[in-house]
Amino acid sequence: MSFAAVLFDCDGVLVDSEPISLEILRKMVGDLGWQLSPSECKRLFLGKSTKEEIQLIENHLNIKIDHEWQQAFILRRNQALRQHVVATPGIYDCLKAIRKQWPLHVACVSAAEKNKIILQLDKVGLTDFFDGHIFSGTQVLRNKPYPDVYMATAQSLGVEPNQCAIIEDSVTGITAGISSGATVFAYCPDDENPTPLLEAGAQHYFRDMRLLPDILQHHTSSNP
C-alpha cells in the first residue's frame, strides 16, 4: 500500500531541540530538590508535553508546581530555543524530496504547545514545508502516547490513519503512532540506541534524514 501522507514529529525529528529544553528543565528541577543526570532527565521527560512534565515533577516531589514556576520554565526554555535551536541535519533535503511526492499531505504533529512548535519551525526556516498542517497534541482530548492527535491529523488531511507514515524519535511518540494504526519510522541518530524504539513498534529505524525519502519509497514499492 502506498502512503497517502507523511507526518513528522517536531522535537528531535525536525529540530534538534531536546538537549536545549531538557537542560533547562533539569536545572530548574534541580532547584526544586530533584537532582537528575542528563541521561536520567532524558529518560524521564523525552517526548512529553509541558503539562506531562509538570505532572511528573509534582508526583515525584509531592508538591504543587505554581503558575509562576511554569511560566518561568516556558520563558527560559523558549528563550533558549529562540537563540540556539537548529534544524536536524539533512531535514531540508529530506522535506524537499518528500514534498515532491506528497505535495499536499505532509504535516507536523507534536505533543508540544502549538506556539512552541511554530517558534522552532520559524527559527530554522521549516514552516513553509507544511502549508499550515501543524498540529499539537495539546489541542485534542489526550496527548501522546495516545493516538488522538495523529487520528485528528489524518482526518484533517482526508486520509485514513493506516495510510500514514509517521516519523518519530521517542517511545511516547511511537506508541501514539502505532496506536493510531499508522506505520512508524524511528529517527535514531548515531549516538542513540534504537532497541527501545523498535520494541515500541517502529517498523524501521534510520540514522540520516537524507535517507528517509528512499526508505519510504522502498517501503511503498515493496508493500503493494
Coordinates of C-alpha atoms in Angstrom, one line a residue:
M1 CA 0.0 0.0 0.0
S2 CA 1.3 3.5 -0.9
F3 CA 1.3 6.0 1.9
A4 CA -1.2 8.8 1.5
A5 CA 0.5 11.2 3.9
V6 CA 3.8 11.7 5.9
L7 CA 3.5 13.0 9.4
F8 CA 6.6 14.3 11.2
D9 CA 7.0 14.8 15.0
C10 CA 8.8 18.1 15.7
D11 CA 11.3 17.9 18.6
G12 CA 14.2 15.6 17.8
V13 CA 12.8 15.0 14.4
L14 CA 12.6 18.3 12.6
V15 CA 14.6 20.3 15.0
D16 CA 17.5 19.4 17.4
S17 CA 15.7 21.0 20.4
E18 CA 15.6 18.3 23.0
P19 CA 19.1 18.8 24.5
I20 CA 18.2 22.5 24.9
S21 CA 14.8 22.0 26.5
L22 CA 15.9 19.1 28.7
E23 CA 18.8 21.0 30.1
I24 CA 16.7 24.0 31.1
L25 CA 14.2 21.6 32.8
R26 CA 17.0 19.6 34.5
K27 CA 18.4 22.8 36.1
M28 CA 15.1 24.1 37.3
V29 CA 14.0 20.7 38.7
G30 CA 17.3 20.6 40.5
D31 CA 16.5 23.9 42.1
L32 CA 13.3 22.2 43.4
G33 CA 15.4 19.5 45.0
W34 CA 15.3 16.7 42.4
Q35 CA 18.8 16.1 41.1
L36 CA 18.9 14.4 37.8
S37 CA 21.8 13.5 35.5
P38 CA 21.3 14.5 31.8
S39 CA 20.7 10.8 30.9
E40 CA 18.1 10.4 33.7
C41 CA 16.3 13.6 32.6
K42 CA 16.2 12.4 29.0
R43 CA 14.8 9.0 30.0
L44 CA 12.1 10.5 32.1
F45 CA 11.0 13.5 30.1
L46 CA 11.8 12.9 26.4
G47 CA 8.7 13.2 24.2
K48 CA 6.5 14.6 26.9
S49 CA 4.4 17.7 26.8
T50 CA 5.0 20.6 29.3
K51 CA 1.8 19.5 31.1
E52 CA 3.1 15.9 31.5
E53 CA 6.4 17.2 32.6
I54 CA 4.8 19.3 35.4
Q55 CA 2.7 16.3 36.5
L56 CA 5.7 14.1 36.7
I57 CA 7.6 16.6 38.8
E58 CA 4.6 17.1 41.1
N59 CA 4.2 13.4 41.6
H60 CA 7.8 12.8 42.3
L61 CA 8.3 15.7 44.7
N62 CA 4.8 15.6 46.2
I63 CA 4.4 19.3 45.6
K64 CA 2.2 21.6 43.6
I65 CA 4.0 23.5 40.9
D66 CA 2.6 27.0 40.8
H67 CA 1.8 29.1 37.7
E68 CA 4.8 31.3 38.2
W69 CA 7.3 28.4 38.1
Q70 CA 5.6 27.0 35.0
Q71 CA 5.7 30.4 33.2
A72 CA 9.4 30.9 34.2
F73 CA 10.2 27.5 32.8
I74 CA 8.4 28.2 29.5
L75 CA 10.0 31.6 29.2
R76 CA 13.6 30.3 29.8
R77 CA 13.0 27.3 27.5
N78 CA 11.6 29.4 24.7
Q79 CA 14.4 32.0 25.0
A80 CA 17.0 29.2 24.8
L81 CA 15.2 27.7 21.8
R82 CA 15.0 31.0 20.1
Q83 CA 18.7 31.5 20.5
H84 CA 20.1 28.0 19.9
V85 CA 17.7 25.6 18.2
V86 CA 18.9 24.3 14.8
A87 CA 17.3 22.1 12.2
T88 CA 18.0 18.4 12.3
P89 CA 20.9 17.6 9.9
G90 CA 19.6 16.7 6.4
I91 CA 16.0 17.7 7.1
Y92 CA 15.8 20.4 4.4
D93 CA 16.8 18.0 1.6
C94 CA 14.5 15.3 3.1
L95 CA 11.5 17.6 3.2
K96 CA 12.1 18.9 -0.4
A97 CA 12.1 15.3 -1.7
I98 CA 9.1 14.3 0.3
R99 CA 7.1 17.3 -0.7
K100 CA 7.6 16.4 -4.4
Q101 CA 5.9 13.0 -3.8
W102 CA 3.3 14.2 -1.2
P103 CA 2.7 17.8 -2.1
L104 CA -0.5 18.2 -0.2
H105 CA -0.1 15.6 2.6
V106 CA 2.9 16.5 4.7
A107 CA 2.2 17.5 8.3
C108 CA 4.0 18.3 11.6
V109 CA 2.4 16.6 14.6
S110 CA 3.9 17.3 18.0
A111 CA 3.0 16.8 21.7
A112 CA 4.3 20.4 22.3
E113 CA 2.2 23.5 22.6
K114 CA 1.5 25.0 19.1
N115 CA 3.3 28.3 19.9
K116 CA 6.4 26.3 20.7
I117 CA 6.2 24.3 17.5
I118 CA 5.8 27.4 15.4
L119 CA 8.6 29.2 17.2
Q120 CA 11.0 26.4 16.4
L121 CA 9.9 25.9 12.8
D122 CA 10.1 29.6 12.1
K123 CA 13.5 29.9 13.7
V124 CA 15.0 27.2 11.4
G125 CA 13.0 28.0 8.3
L126 CA 10.8 24.9 8.0
T127 CA 7.4 26.3 8.4
D128 CA 6.6 26.7 4.7
F129 CA 7.1 22.9 4.1
F130 CA 3.9 22.2 6.0
D131 CA 1.4 24.6 4.4
G132 CA -0.3 25.2 7.7
H133 CA -0.6 21.5 8.5
I134 CA 0.8 21.9 12.0
F135 CA -0.9 20.0 14.8
S136 CA -0.5 20.0 18.6
G137 CA -1.4 17.2 21.0
T138 CA -2.5 19.9 23.5
Q139 CA -5.4 20.6 21.2
V140 CA -7.0 17.1 21.5
L141 CA -8.5 15.3 24.5
R142 CA -5.5 13.1 25.1
N143 CA -1.9 13.9 24.1
K144 CA 0.7 11.4 23.1
P145 CA 1.2 8.5 23.9
Y146 CA -2.5 8.3 23.0
P147 CA -3.2 8.3 19.3
D148 CA -5.7 11.2 19.3
V149 CA -3.6 13.9 17.6
Y150 CA -2.5 11.5 14.8
M151 CA -6.0 10.4 14.2
A152 CA -7.2 14.1 14.1
T153 CA -4.4 14.9 11.7
A154 CA -5.3 12.1 9.3
Q155 CA -8.9 13.2 9.4
S156 CA -7.9 16.8 8.7
L157 CA -5.9 15.7 5.7
G158 CA -8.7 13.5 4.4
V159 CA -6.8 10.2 4.7
E160 CA -7.1 7.1 6.9
P161 CA -4.5 6.7 9.8
N162 CA -3.4 3.4 8.3
Q163 CA -2.4 5.2 5.1
C164 CA 0.1 7.4 7.0
A165 CA 3.8 7.1 7.5
I166 CA 4.8 8.7 10.9
I167 CA 8.3 9.8 11.7
E168 CA 9.1 9.8 15.5
D169 CA 12.1 9.7 17.8
S170 CA 10.7 8.7 21.2
V171 CA 8.8 5.8 22.7
T172 CA 6.0 8.1 23.6
G173 CA 5.5 9.3 20.0
I174 CA 6.0 5.8 18.5
T175 CA 3.3 4.4 20.9
A176 CA 0.9 7.1 19.7
G177 CA 1.6 6.5 16.1
I178 CA 1.3 2.7 16.3
S179 CA -1.9 3.0 18.4
S180 CA -3.4 5.1 15.6
G181 CA -2.8 2.3 13.1
A182 CA -0.1 4.1 11.1
T183 CA 3.3 2.8 10.1
V184 CA 6.0 4.4 12.2
F185 CA 9.6 5.0 11.2
A186 CA 12.1 5.9 14.0
Y187 CA 14.7 8.5 13.6
C188 CA 17.7 7.5 15.7
P189 CA 20.9 9.5 15.4
D190 CA 24.2 7.7 15.6
D191 CA 24.7 8.0 19.3
E192 CA 21.3 6.6 20.2
N193 CA 20.2 3.0 20.9
P194 CA 17.3 2.0 18.5
T195 CA 16.2 -1.0 20.6
P196 CA 13.6 0.8 22.7
L197 CA 12.1 2.4 19.6
L198 CA 11.8 -0.9 17.8
E199 CA 10.4 -2.6 20.8
A200 CA 7.7 0.2 20.9
G201 CA 6.6 -0.9 17.5
A202 CA 8.6 1.2 15.0
Q203 CA 8.7 -0.5 11.6
H204 CA 12.2 0.6 10.8
Y205 CA 14.9 2.9 12.2
F206 CA 17.2 5.2 10.3
R207 CA 20.1 7.5 11.3
D208 CA 20.3 10.0 8.5
M209 CA 17.3 12.2 7.4
R210 CA 18.5 12.3 3.9
L211 CA 17.8 8.5 3.6
L212 CA 14.1 8.8 4.6
P213 CA 12.6 9.6 1.1
D214 CA 14.2 6.4 -0.3
I215 CA 13.2 4.4 2.8
L216 CA 9.5 5.5 2.3
Q217 CA 9.7 4.8 -1.4
H218 CA 11.2 1.4 -0.9
H219 CA 8.5 0.5 1.7
T220 CA 5.8 1.7 -0.6
S221 CA 7.1 -0.3 -3.6
S222 CA 7.7 -3.5 -1.5
N223 CA 4.2 -3.3 0.0
P224 CA 1.7 -3.1 -2.8

